Amino acid sequence: MNDYVVLKNINKHFKDFHASKDVNISIPKGRLAALLGPSGSGKTTILRMIAGLENPDSGDIIINGRVVNNIPGSERGIGFVFQSYALFRYMTVYNNIAFGLRVKKVPEKQIRERVKELLSLISCEGLDDRFPSQLSGGQRQRVAFARALAPNPQILLLDEPFAAIDAKVRLELRTWLKEMITKLHITSIFVTHDQDEAIEVADDIIVTNLGRVEQSGTPQELYSRPATPFVAQFIGNSIPVRNFDKFRFFEKDGEDVTAILRPEFVRVFKKGENIQFSKSAEEAVVEDIIFRGSNMEVRVRLHDNLISSSRSINEPPVDIGEKVDVFIYRLFVIDGDRIQLVHNPSLKQESVFI
């Protein structure tokens, strides 16, 4: 697979602030990559350097085999979709989409054909003469997407593309964006702080933290095999646990060793439910129940840790204050910079298949 966008040993300072620290990234052609991290982690700085809006202090930005450090952003073959859409308020939808083509002095006949093609692509036919203020948030985002695509860029960059849109439309646009980029086979990079968004939309995720790249890979790889403690805690609904050696069958090797649990690592059973590993389960008390639509999040207190699990709405209900049985399948054990997935040894003893 050919790497189309490559960042090699990139460093960037803003006065005394080291925004990018020895950043190395490779994105294959036609892939949709997410730059994921908390606020201030350096993800937007990386995007802006690829776009040519910022220059790195050291290192190389390579696009399609060519070092572009000294090439203006306008000549890098890049389309940029801003978080705020940045549509021209006093221009119609048609003129917004046509803007980049007119800058390049494309003949009006070709512009008409291209705008018509893009309006069809974004399912906004008939909106040519409307102004941005007459569009919904989802429509404005689609028009911004079309405007970025109009000059046929080789790379599409999107900065928090769904941040300004309400939840329901955001879910629809996620699916739409993934379908569009797959159909167009255009190398795309988007910035987000929302892990659900990154996991659902991206082919590859690049996790940033404090200016560094912590890990990159497919959503499945990052979720199942986090390479650093930060990734393990940032991806998934992770809960740090104290004194995990008090959990039945788990041992702690060293004083500074800690652990992380995710809801899918835990099962909560109502007393009397038929469970294969009853000998390995422990008793806990339900402290909270949160309705999540298709399931219930059940929070229980176990060895002074408040841990979460999920129960289907089709299973027998449990109540706050009720004593339940809890079984922990596995947990992530963190020792300094090392992380390991540790399975409950009793699974082998009781021949339980997960």
mmCIF file of C-alpha atoms in Angstrom:
data_model
loop_
_atom_site.group_PDB
_atom_site.id
_atom_site.type_symbol
_atom_site.label_atom_id
_atom_site.label_comp_id
_atom_site.label_asym_id
_atom_site.label_seq_id
_atom_site.Cartn_x
_atom_site.Cartn_y
_atom_site.Cartn_z
ATOM 1 C CA MET A 1 0.000 0.000 0.000
ATOM 2 C CA ASN A 2 1.573 3.312 -1.081
ATOM 3 C CA ASP A 3 1.895 5.991 1.604
ATOM 4 C CA TYR A 4 0.492 9.160 0.080
ATOM 5 C CA VAL A 5 0.929 11.574 2.994
ATOM 6 C CA VAL A 6 4.063 11.177 5.122
ATOM 7 C CA LEU A 7 5.320 13.320 8.020
ATOM 8 C CA LYS A 8 8.926 12.630 9.053
ATOM 9 C CA ASN A 9 10.343 13.820 12.381
ATOM 10 C CA ILE A 10 8.132 16.927 12.445
ATOM 11 C CA ASN A 11 8.676 19.491 15.197
ATOM 12 C CA LYS A 12 6.719 22.712 15.662
ATOM 13 C CA HIS A 13 7.016 25.397 18.349
ATOM 14 C CA PHE A 14 4.773 28.354 19.118
ATOM 15 C CA LYS A 15 7.184 30.498 21.136
ATOM 16 C CA ASP A 16 7.993 28.299 24.169
ATOM 17 C CA PHE A 17 5.202 25.801 23.494
ATOM 18 C CA HIS A 18 6.325 22.581 21.759
ATOM 19 C CA ALA A 19 3.156 21.744 19.787
ATOM 20 C CA SER A 20 4.538 18.843 17.695
ATOM 21 C CA LYS A 21 7.298 16.575 19.020
ATOM 22 C CA ASP A 22 9.063 14.276 16.530
ATOM 23 C CA VAL A 23 5.794 13.458 14.769
ATOM 24 C CA ASN A 24 5.927 10.551 12.289
ATOM 25 C CA ILE A 25 2.798 9.699 10.291
ATOM 26 C CA SER A 26 2.118 7.651 7.148
ATOM 27 C CA ILE A 27 -1.287 7.660 5.436
ATOM 28 C CA PRO A 28 -1.886 5.402 2.403
ATOM 29 C CA LYS A 29 -3.626 6.697 -0.715
ATOM 30 C CA GLY A 30 -7.415 6.627 -0.600
ATOM 31 C CA ARG A 31 -7.643 6.077 3.179
ATOM 32 C CA LEU A 32 -9.697 8.109 5.636
ATOM 33 C CA ALA A 33 -7.538 8.867 8.685
ATOM 34 C CA ALA A 34 -8.611 10.468 11.965
ATOM 35 C CA LEU A 35 -6.321 12.615 14.094
ATOM 36 C CA LEU A 36 -7.763 11.860 17.526
ATOM 37 C CA GLY A 37 -6.782 13.375 20.835
ATOM 38 C CA PRO A 38 -7.828 15.682 23.669
ATOM 39 C CA SER A 39 -7.735 19.482 23.349
ATOM 40 C CA GLY A 40 -4.165 20.754 23.125
ATOM 41 C CA SER A 41 -2.743 17.394 21.983
ATOM 42 C CA GLY A 42 -1.419 18.818 18.696
ATOM 43 C CA LYS A 43 -3.835 17.304 16.190
ATOM 44 C CA THR A 44 -4.994 20.572 14.580
ATOM 45 C CA THR A 45 -1.381 21.789 14.308
ATOM 46 C CA ILE A 46 -0.558 18.644 12.304
ATOM 47 C CA LEU A 47 -3.528 19.250 10.006
ATOM 48 C CA ARG A 48 -2.581 22.889 9.447
ATOM 49 C CA MET A 49 1.021 21.952 8.613
ATOM 50 C CA ILE A 50 -0.162 19.439 5.996
ATOM 51 C CA ALA A 51 -2.417 22.180 4.564
ATOM 52 C CA GLY A 52 0.474 24.656 4.417
ATOM 53 C CA LEU A 53 -1.191 27.014 6.905
ATOM 54 C CA GLU A 54 1.729 26.464 9.328
ATOM 55 C CA ASN A 55 5.360 25.579 8.623
ATOM 56 C CA PRO A 56 7.257 22.950 10.648
ATOM 57 C CA ASP A 57 10.451 24.016 12.442
ATOM 58 C CA SER A 58 12.117 20.767 11.373
ATOM 59 C CA GLY A 59 11.259 17.552 9.548
ATOM 60 C CA ASP A 60 9.643 16.874 6.178
ATOM 61 C CA ILE A 61 6.060 16.836 4.913
ATOM 62 C CA ILE A 62 5.842 14.549 1.888
ATOM 63 C CA ILE A 63 2.800 14.329 -0.395
ATOM 64 C CA ASN A 64 2.788 11.764 -3.203
ATOM 65 C CA GLY A 65 6.562 11.336 -2.920
ATOM 66 C CA ARG A 66 7.346 15.083 -3.033
ATOM 67 C CA VAL A 67 8.642 17.173 -0.107
ATOM 68 C CA VAL A 68 6.235 20.124 0.122
ATOM 69 C CA ASN A 69 7.703 22.126 3.029
ATOM 70 C CA ASN A 70 8.418 25.127 0.807
ATOM 71 C CA ILE A 71 5.428 24.732 -1.504
ATOM 72 C CA PRO A 72 2.443 27.047 -0.795
ATOM 73 C CA GLY A 73 -0.737 25.372 0.421
ATOM 74 C CA SER A 74 -2.567 26.526 -2.710
ATOM 75 C CA GLU A 75 -0.221 24.379 -4.808
ATOM 76 C CA ARG A 76 -0.391 21.205 -2.708
ATOM 77 C CA GLY A 77 -3.637 19.873 -4.214
ATOM 78 C CA ILE A 78 -5.523 20.132 -0.928
ATOM 79 C CA GLY A 79 -9.185 20.771 -0.134
ATOM 80 C CA PHE A 80 -9.911 22.089 3.391
ATOM 81 C CA VAL A 81 -13.235 21.913 5.248
ATOM 82 C CA PHE A 82 -13.220 24.184 8.310
ATOM 83 C CA GLN A 83 -15.048 23.508 11.574
ATOM 84 C CA SER A 84 -17.186 26.634 11.102
ATOM 85 C CA TYR A 85 -17.845 25.757 7.414
ATOM 86 C CA ALA A 86 -16.398 29.204 6.444
ATOM 87 C CA LEU A 87 -18.982 29.572 3.678
ATOM 88 C CA PHE A 88 -19.260 33.037 2.150
ATOM 89 C CA ARG A 89 -22.458 34.444 3.669
ATOM 90 C CA TYR A 90 -23.295 36.743 0.772
ATOM 91 C CA MET A 91 -22.750 34.106 -1.902
ATOM 92 C CA THR A 92 -25.312 31.552 -3.041
ATOM 93 C CA VAL A 93 -24.652 27.829 -2.751
ATOM 94 C CA TYR A 94 -23.750 27.803 -6.453
ATOM 95 C CA ASN A 95 -21.209 30.616 -6.094
ATOM 96 C CA ASN A 96 -19.717 29.132 -2.921
ATOM 97 C CA ILE A 97 -19.019 25.842 -4.717
ATOM 98 C CA ALA A 98 -17.800 27.633 -7.851
ATOM 99 C CA PHE A 99 -15.438 29.964 -5.957
ATOM 100 C CA GLY A 100 -12.265 27.836 -6.105
ATOM 101 C CA LEU A 101 -12.816 27.060 -9.778
ATOM 102 C CA ARG A 102 -13.174 30.751 -10.631
ATOM 103 C CA VAL A 103 -9.943 31.513 -8.775
ATOM 104 C CA LYS A 104 -8.293 28.984 -11.107
ATOM 105 C CA LYS A 105 -9.974 30.690 -14.086
ATOM 106 C CA VAL A 106 -11.875 27.574 -15.152
ATOM 107 C CA PRO A 107 -14.331 28.326 -18.033
ATOM 108 C CA GLU A 108 -17.908 29.019 -16.845
ATOM 109 C CA LYS A 109 -19.317 26.092 -18.835
ATOM 110 C CA GLN A 110 -17.047 23.652 -16.993
ATOM 111 C CA ILE A 111 -17.895 25.353 -13.693
ATOM 112 C CA ARG A 112 -21.630 24.833 -14.318
ATOM 113 C CA GLU A 113 -21.079 21.151 -15.063
ATOM 114 C CA ARG A 114 -18.874 20.650 -11.994
ATOM 115 C CA VAL A 115 -21.257 22.462 -9.622
ATOM 116 C CA LYS A 116 -24.214 20.452 -10.955
ATOM 117 C CA GLU A 117 -22.231 17.225 -10.478
ATOM 118 C CA LEU A 118 -21.295 18.146 -6.902
ATOM 119 C CA LEU A 119 -24.827 19.245 -5.935
ATOM 120 C CA SER A 120 -25.996 15.808 -7.041
ATOM 121 C CA LEU A 121 -23.167 14.126 -5.126
ATOM 122 C CA ILE A 122 -24.099 15.887 -1.862
ATOM 123 C CA SER A 123 -27.855 15.425 -2.451
ATOM 124 C CA CYS A 124 -28.506 19.189 -2.488
ATOM 125 C CA GLU A 125 -30.024 19.559 -5.946
ATOM 126 C CA GLY A 126 -32.268 22.611 -6.214
ATOM 127 C CA LEU A 127 -30.434 24.579 -3.529
ATOM 128 C CA ASP A 128 -28.209 26.479 -6.018
ATOM 129 C CA ASP A 129 -29.757 29.913 -5.351
ATOM 130 C CA ARG A 130 -30.011 29.674 -1.568
ATOM 131 C CA PHE A 131 -27.709 31.520 0.787
ATOM 132 C CA PRO A 132 -25.932 29.780 3.728
ATOM 133 C CA SER A 133 -28.386 31.358 6.216
ATOM 134 C CA GLN A 134 -31.234 29.534 4.429
ATOM 135 C CA LEU A 135 -29.621 26.102 4.906
ATOM 136 C CA SER A 136 -29.683 23.650 7.802
ATOM 137 C CA GLY A 137 -26.430 22.823 9.599
ATOM 138 C CA GLY A 138 -26.169 19.512 7.768
ATOM 139 C CA GLN A 139 -26.732 21.178 4.386
ATOM 140 C CA ARG A 140 -24.104 23.835 5.136
ATOM 141 C CA GLN A 141 -21.585 21.135 5.984
ATOM 142 C CA ARG A 142 -22.338 19.292 2.731
ATOM 143 C CA VAL A 143 -21.909 22.509 0.720
ATOM 144 C CA ALA A 144 -18.568 23.164 2.478
ATOM 145 C CA PHE A 145 -17.561 19.615 1.539
ATOM 146 C CA ALA A 146 -18.578 20.218 -2.103
ATOM 147 C CA ARG A 147 -16.690 23.530 -2.231
ATOM 148 C CA ALA A 148 -13.515 21.800 -1.011
ATOM 149 C CA LEU A 149 -13.960 19.045 -3.614
ATOM 150 C CA ALA A 150 -14.704 21.373 -6.564
ATOM 151 C CA PRO A 151 -11.083 21.846 -7.769
ATOM 152 C CA ASN A 152 -10.485 18.031 -7.640
ATOM 153 C CA PRO A 153 -7.969 18.031 -4.751
ATOM 154 C CA GLN A 154 -5.729 15.033 -4.126
ATOM 155 C CA ILE A 155 -6.167 15.321 -0.361
ATOM 156 C CA LEU A 156 -9.177 16.393 1.702
ATOM 157 C CA LEU A 157 -8.572 17.854 5.183
ATOM 158 C CA LEU A 158 -11.434 18.351 7.642
ATOM 159 C CA ASP A 159 -11.090 20.176 10.978
ATOM 160 C CA GLU A 160 -13.690 18.895 13.499
ATOM 161 C CA PRO A 161 -16.196 18.546 10.620
ATOM 162 C CA PHE A 162 -19.177 17.584 12.800
ATOM 163 C CA ALA A 163 -18.572 19.775 15.865
ATOM 164 C CA ALA A 164 -21.150 22.466 15.028
ATOM 165 C CA ILE A 165 -23.976 20.048 14.154
ATOM 166 C CA ASP A 166 -26.660 18.602 16.444
ATOM 167 C CA ALA A 167 -26.371 14.960 17.529
ATOM 168 C CA LYS A 168 -28.917 13.343 15.189
ATOM 169 C CA VAL A 169 -27.605 15.083 12.045
ATOM 170 C CA ARG A 170 -24.036 14.359 13.167
ATOM 171 C CA LEU A 171 -24.717 10.614 13.100
ATOM 172 C CA GLU A 172 -26.228 10.864 9.606
ATOM 173 C CA LEU A 173 -23.290 12.941 8.318
ATOM 174 C CA ARG A 174 -20.728 10.485 9.700
ATOM 175 C CA THR A 175 -22.202 7.703 7.579
ATOM 176 C CA TRP A 176 -22.564 10.017 4.590
ATOM 177 C CA LEU A 177 -18.961 11.254 4.797
ATOM 178 C CA LYS A 178 -17.545 7.729 4.980
ATOM 179 C CA GLU A 179 -19.623 6.650 1.975
ATOM 180 C CA MET A 180 -18.575 9.725 -0.043
ATOM 181 C CA ILE A 181 -14.858 9.326 0.641
ATOM 182 C CA THR A 182 -14.978 5.589 -0.090
ATOM 183 C CA LYS A 183 -16.779 6.334 -3.364
ATOM 184 C CA LEU A 184 -14.355 9.119 -4.381
ATOM 185 C CA HIS A 185 -11.237 7.245 -3.150
ATOM 186 C CA ILE A 186 -9.691 10.529 -2.019
ATOM 187 C CA THR A 187 -7.034 10.516 0.700
ATOM 188 C CA SER A 188 -8.691 12.276 3.656
ATOM 189 C CA ILE A 189 -7.641 13.355 7.138
ATOM 190 C CA PHE A 190 -10.024 14.698 9.770
ATOM 191 C CA VAL A 191 -9.454 16.061 13.250
ATOM 192 C CA THR A 192 -11.713 15.020 16.120
ATOM 193 C CA HIS A 193 -11.674 14.718 19.906
ATOM 194 C CA ASP A 194 -14.637 12.294 19.773
ATOM 195 C CA GLN A 195 -13.449 8.690 19.894
ATOM 196 C CA ASP A 196 -16.853 7.301 18.823
ATOM 197 C CA GLU A 197 -16.664 9.483 15.721
ATOM 198 C CA ALA A 198 -13.123 8.314 14.920
ATOM 199 C CA ILE A 199 -13.926 4.643 15.484
ATOM 200 C CA GLU A 200 -17.076 4.769 13.370
ATOM 201 C CA VAL A 201 -15.775 6.850 10.445
ATOM 202 C CA ALA A 202 -12.016 6.327 10.067
ATOM 203 C CA ASP A 203 -10.068 3.581 8.295
ATOM 204 C CA ASP A 204 -7.052 4.507 10.437
ATOM 205 C CA ILE A 205 -6.717 6.451 13.680
ATOM 206 C CA ILE A 206 -3.685 8.477 14.778
ATOM 207 C CA VAL A 207 -3.859 9.179 18.526
ATOM 208 C CA THR A 208 -2.060 12.345 19.671
ATOM 209 C CA ASN A 209 -1.172 13.420 23.200
ATOM 210 C CA LEU A 210 0.951 16.350 24.399
ATOM 211 C CA GLY A 211 2.315 16.918 20.890
ATOM 212 C CA ARG A 212 3.329 13.308 20.288
ATOM 213 C CA VAL A 213 1.804 10.465 18.293
ATOM 214 C CA GLU A 214 0.974 7.778 20.858
ATOM 215 C CA GLN A 215 -0.200 5.113 18.415
ATOM 216 C CA SER A 216 -1.637 4.712 14.934
ATOM 217 C CA GLY A 217 -3.558 1.843 13.362
ATOM 218 C CA THR A 218 -7.051 0.650 12.508
ATOM 219 C CA PRO A 219 -9.849 1.338 15.035
ATOM 220 C CA GLN A 220 -9.899 -2.386 15.882
ATOM 221 C CA GLU A 221 -6.138 -2.449 16.546
ATOM 222 C CA LEU A 222 -6.213 0.588 18.818
ATOM 223 C CA TYR A 223 -9.260 -0.638 20.706
ATOM 224 C CA SER A 224 -8.067 -4.216 21.183
ATOM 225 C CA ARG A 225 -4.312 -3.681 21.443
ATOM 226 C CA PRO A 226 -3.499 -0.242 22.894
ATOM 227 C CA ALA A 227 0.260 0.306 22.811
ATOM 228 C CA THR A 228 0.472 2.833 25.653
ATOM 229 C CA PRO A 229 -1.355 3.495 28.931
ATOM 230 C CA PHE A 230 -2.706 6.765 27.468
ATOM 231 C CA VAL A 231 -4.342 4.988 24.506
ATOM 232 C CA ALA A 232 -5.836 2.335 26.796
ATOM 233 C CA GLN A 233 -7.407 5.032 28.963
ATOM 234 C CA PHE A 234 -8.460 7.330 26.097
ATOM 235 C CA ILE A 235 -10.032 4.716 23.795
ATOM 236 C CA GLY A 236 -13.090 2.936 25.137
ATOM 237 C CA ASN A 237 -15.094 3.640 28.265
ATOM 238 C CA SER A 238 -12.119 2.849 30.488
ATOM 239 C CA ILE A 239 -12.202 2.965 34.284
ATOM 240 C CA PRO A 240 -9.007 2.978 36.419
ATOM 241 C CA VAL A 241 -9.221 0.491 39.304
ATOM 242 C CA ARG A 242 -7.366 0.396 42.599
ATOM 243 C CA ASN A 243 -6.178 -2.728 44.401
ATOM 244 C CA PHE A 244 -7.170 -4.969 41.498
ATOM 245 C CA ASP A 245 -5.319 -7.845 43.222
ATOM 246 C CA LYS A 246 -8.349 -8.026 45.531
ATOM 247 C CA PHE A 247 -10.415 -9.189 42.541
ATOM 248 C CA ARG A 248 -10.685 -12.963 42.679
ATOM 249 C CA PHE A 249 -7.919 -14.773 40.706
ATOM 250 C CA PHE A 250 -6.016 -11.600 39.754
ATOM 251 C CA GLU A 251 -2.534 -10.941 41.121
ATOM 252 C CA LYS A 252 -0.549 -7.706 41.362
ATOM 253 C CA ASP A 253 3.177 -7.755 40.635
ATOM 254 C CA GLY A 254 4.645 -4.552 42.111
ATOM 255 C CA GLU A 255 3.401 -1.581 44.146
ATOM 256 C CA ASP A 256 3.043 0.911 41.275
ATOM 257 C CA VAL A 257 1.122 -1.463 39.005
ATOM 258 C CA THR A 258 -2.403 -0.266 38.180
ATOM 259 C CA ALA A 259 -5.245 -1.569 36.034
ATOM 260 C CA ILE A 260 -8.032 -0.445 33.713
ATOM 261 C CA LEU A 261 -11.452 -2.020 33.264
ATOM 262 C CA ARG A 262 -13.934 -1.569 30.422
ATOM 263 C CA PRO A 263 -17.640 -2.400 30.708
ATOM 264 C CA GLU A 264 -17.298 -5.269 28.203
ATOM 265 C CA PHE A 265 -14.684 -6.875 30.505
ATOM 266 C CA VAL A 266 -17.315 -7.240 33.245
ATOM 267 C CA ARG A 267 -20.594 -9.141 33.590
ATOM 268 C CA VAL A 268 -23.191 -8.461 36.260
ATOM 269 C CA PHE A 269 -25.593 -11.299 37.090
ATOM 270 C CA LYS A 270 -28.785 -11.225 39.095
ATOM 271 C CA LYS A 271 -28.730 -13.651 42.021
ATOM 272 C CA GLY A 272 -30.084 -17.002 40.879
ATOM 273 C CA GLU A 273 -29.199 -16.481 37.210
ATOM 274 C CA ASN A 274 -27.589 -19.533 35.663
ATOM 275 C CA ILE A 275 -23.878 -18.725 35.238
ATOM 276 C CA GLN A 276 -21.158 -21.201 34.292
ATOM 277 C CA PHE A 277 -18.506 -19.514 36.403
ATOM 278 C CA SER A 278 -20.425 -19.059 39.656
ATOM 279 C CA LYS A 279 -17.380 -20.212 41.665
ATOM 280 C CA SER A 280 -15.355 -17.352 40.243
ATOM 281 C CA ALA A 281 -17.966 -14.598 40.625
ATOM 282 C CA GLU A 282 -17.925 -12.111 43.496
ATOM 283 C CA GLU A 283 -20.753 -10.398 45.315
ATOM 284 C CA ALA A 284 -21.259 -6.648 44.841
ATOM 285 C CA VAL A 285 -23.964 -4.053 45.413
ATOM 286 C CA VAL A 286 -25.663 -2.057 42.641
ATOM 287 C CA GLU A 287 -25.082 1.686 43.206
ATOM 288 C CA ASP A 288 -26.491 3.163 39.998
ATOM 289 C CA ILE A 289 -28.404 2.201 36.854
ATOM 290 C CA ILE A 290 -28.402 4.304 33.676
ATOM 291 C CA PHE A 291 -30.798 3.660 30.814
ATOM 292 C CA ARG A 292 -28.857 3.684 27.502
ATOM 293 C CA GLY A 293 -31.712 2.821 25.141
ATOM 294 C CA SER A 294 -30.881 -0.692 23.944
ATOM 295 C CA ASN A 295 -29.223 -1.610 27.247
ATOM 296 C CA MET A 296 -28.764 -0.622 30.859
ATOM 297 C CA GLU A 297 -25.449 0.508 32.304
ATOM 298 C CA VAL A 298 -25.170 -1.039 35.746
ATOM 299 C CA ARG A 299 -22.632 0.400 38.195
ATOM 300 C CA VAL A 300 -21.583 -1.736 41.126
ATOM 301 C CA ARG A 301 -19.207 -1.278 44.054
ATOM 302 C CA LEU A 302 -16.543 -3.998 44.226
ATOM 303 C CA HIS A 303 -13.522 -3.764 46.544
ATOM 304 C CA ASP A 304 -13.964 -0.003 46.828
ATOM 305 C CA ASN A 305 -14.083 0.406 43.014
ATOM 306 C CA LEU A 306 -17.167 1.673 41.181
ATOM 307 C CA ILE A 307 -17.184 -0.398 37.986
ATOM 308 C CA SER A 308 -19.615 -0.516 35.072
ATOM 309 C CA SER A 309 -21.166 -3.276 33.043
ATOM 310 C CA SER A 310 -23.964 -3.525 30.507
ATOM 311 C CA ARG A 311 -27.156 -5.558 30.741
ATOM 312 C CA SER A 312 -29.652 -6.054 27.949
ATOM 313 C CA ILE A 313 -33.146 -4.660 28.517
ATOM 314 C CA ASN A 314 -34.324 -8.211 27.740
ATOM 315 C CA GLU A 315 -32.521 -9.639 30.781
ATOM 316 C CA PRO A 316 -34.122 -9.722 34.245
ATOM 317 C CA PRO A 317 -33.880 -6.177 35.704
ATOM 318 C CA VAL A 318 -31.727 -5.360 38.722
ATOM 319 C CA ASP A 319 -32.362 -2.546 41.209
ATOM 320 C CA ILE A 320 -30.214 -0.030 43.051
ATOM 321 C CA GLY A 321 -29.143 -1.526 46.402
ATOM 322 C CA GLU A 322 -29.556 -5.097 45.126
ATOM 323 C CA LYS A 323 -26.787 -7.654 45.739
ATOM 324 C CA VAL A 324 -25.527 -9.151 42.485
ATOM 325 C CA ASP A 325 -22.784 -11.484 41.254
ATOM 326 C CA VAL A 326 -19.939 -9.926 39.278
ATOM 327 C CA PHE A 327 -17.441 -11.695 37.042
ATOM 328 C CA ILE A 328 -14.386 -9.977 35.543
ATOM 329 C CA TYR A 329 -13.210 -11.612 32.327
ATOM 330 C CA ARG A 330 -10.042 -9.561 31.845
ATOM 331 C CA LEU A 331 -8.368 -6.212 32.506
ATOM 332 C CA PHE A 332 -5.517 -4.085 31.221
ATOM 333 C CA VAL A 333 -2.572 -4.075 33.632
ATOM 334 C CA ILE A 334 -0.319 -0.993 33.487
ATOM 335 C CA ASP A 335 3.264 -1.107 34.748
ATOM 336 C CA GLY A 336 5.024 2.183 33.952
ATOM 337 C CA ASP A 337 4.947 2.529 30.159
ATOM 338 C CA ARG A 338 4.010 -1.117 29.608
ATOM 339 C CA ILE A 339 0.461 -2.386 29.191
ATOM 340 C CA GLN A 340 -0.777 -5.951 29.108
ATOM 341 C CA LEU A 341 -4.191 -7.562 28.682
ATOM 342 C CA VAL A 342 -4.597 -10.097 31.494
ATOM 343 C CA HIS A 343 -7.367 -12.718 31.360
ATOM 344 C CA ASN A 344 -9.034 -14.190 34.431
ATOM 345 C CA PRO A 345 -7.200 -17.512 34.973
ATOM 346 C CA SER A 346 -10.442 -19.192 36.085
ATOM 347 C CA LEU A 347 -11.727 -19.031 32.474
ATOM 348 C CA LYS A 348 -9.414 -21.913 31.579
ATOM 349 C CA GLN A 349 -10.251 -23.833 34.722
ATOM 350 C CA GLU A 350 -13.992 -23.664 34.106
ATOM 351 C CA SER A 351 -13.734 -24.006 30.293
ATOM 352 C CA VAL A 352 -15.772 -20.892 29.700
ATOM 353 C CA PHE A 353 -15.858 -19.704 26.092
ATOM 354 C CA ILE A 354 -16.208 -15.951 25.707
#
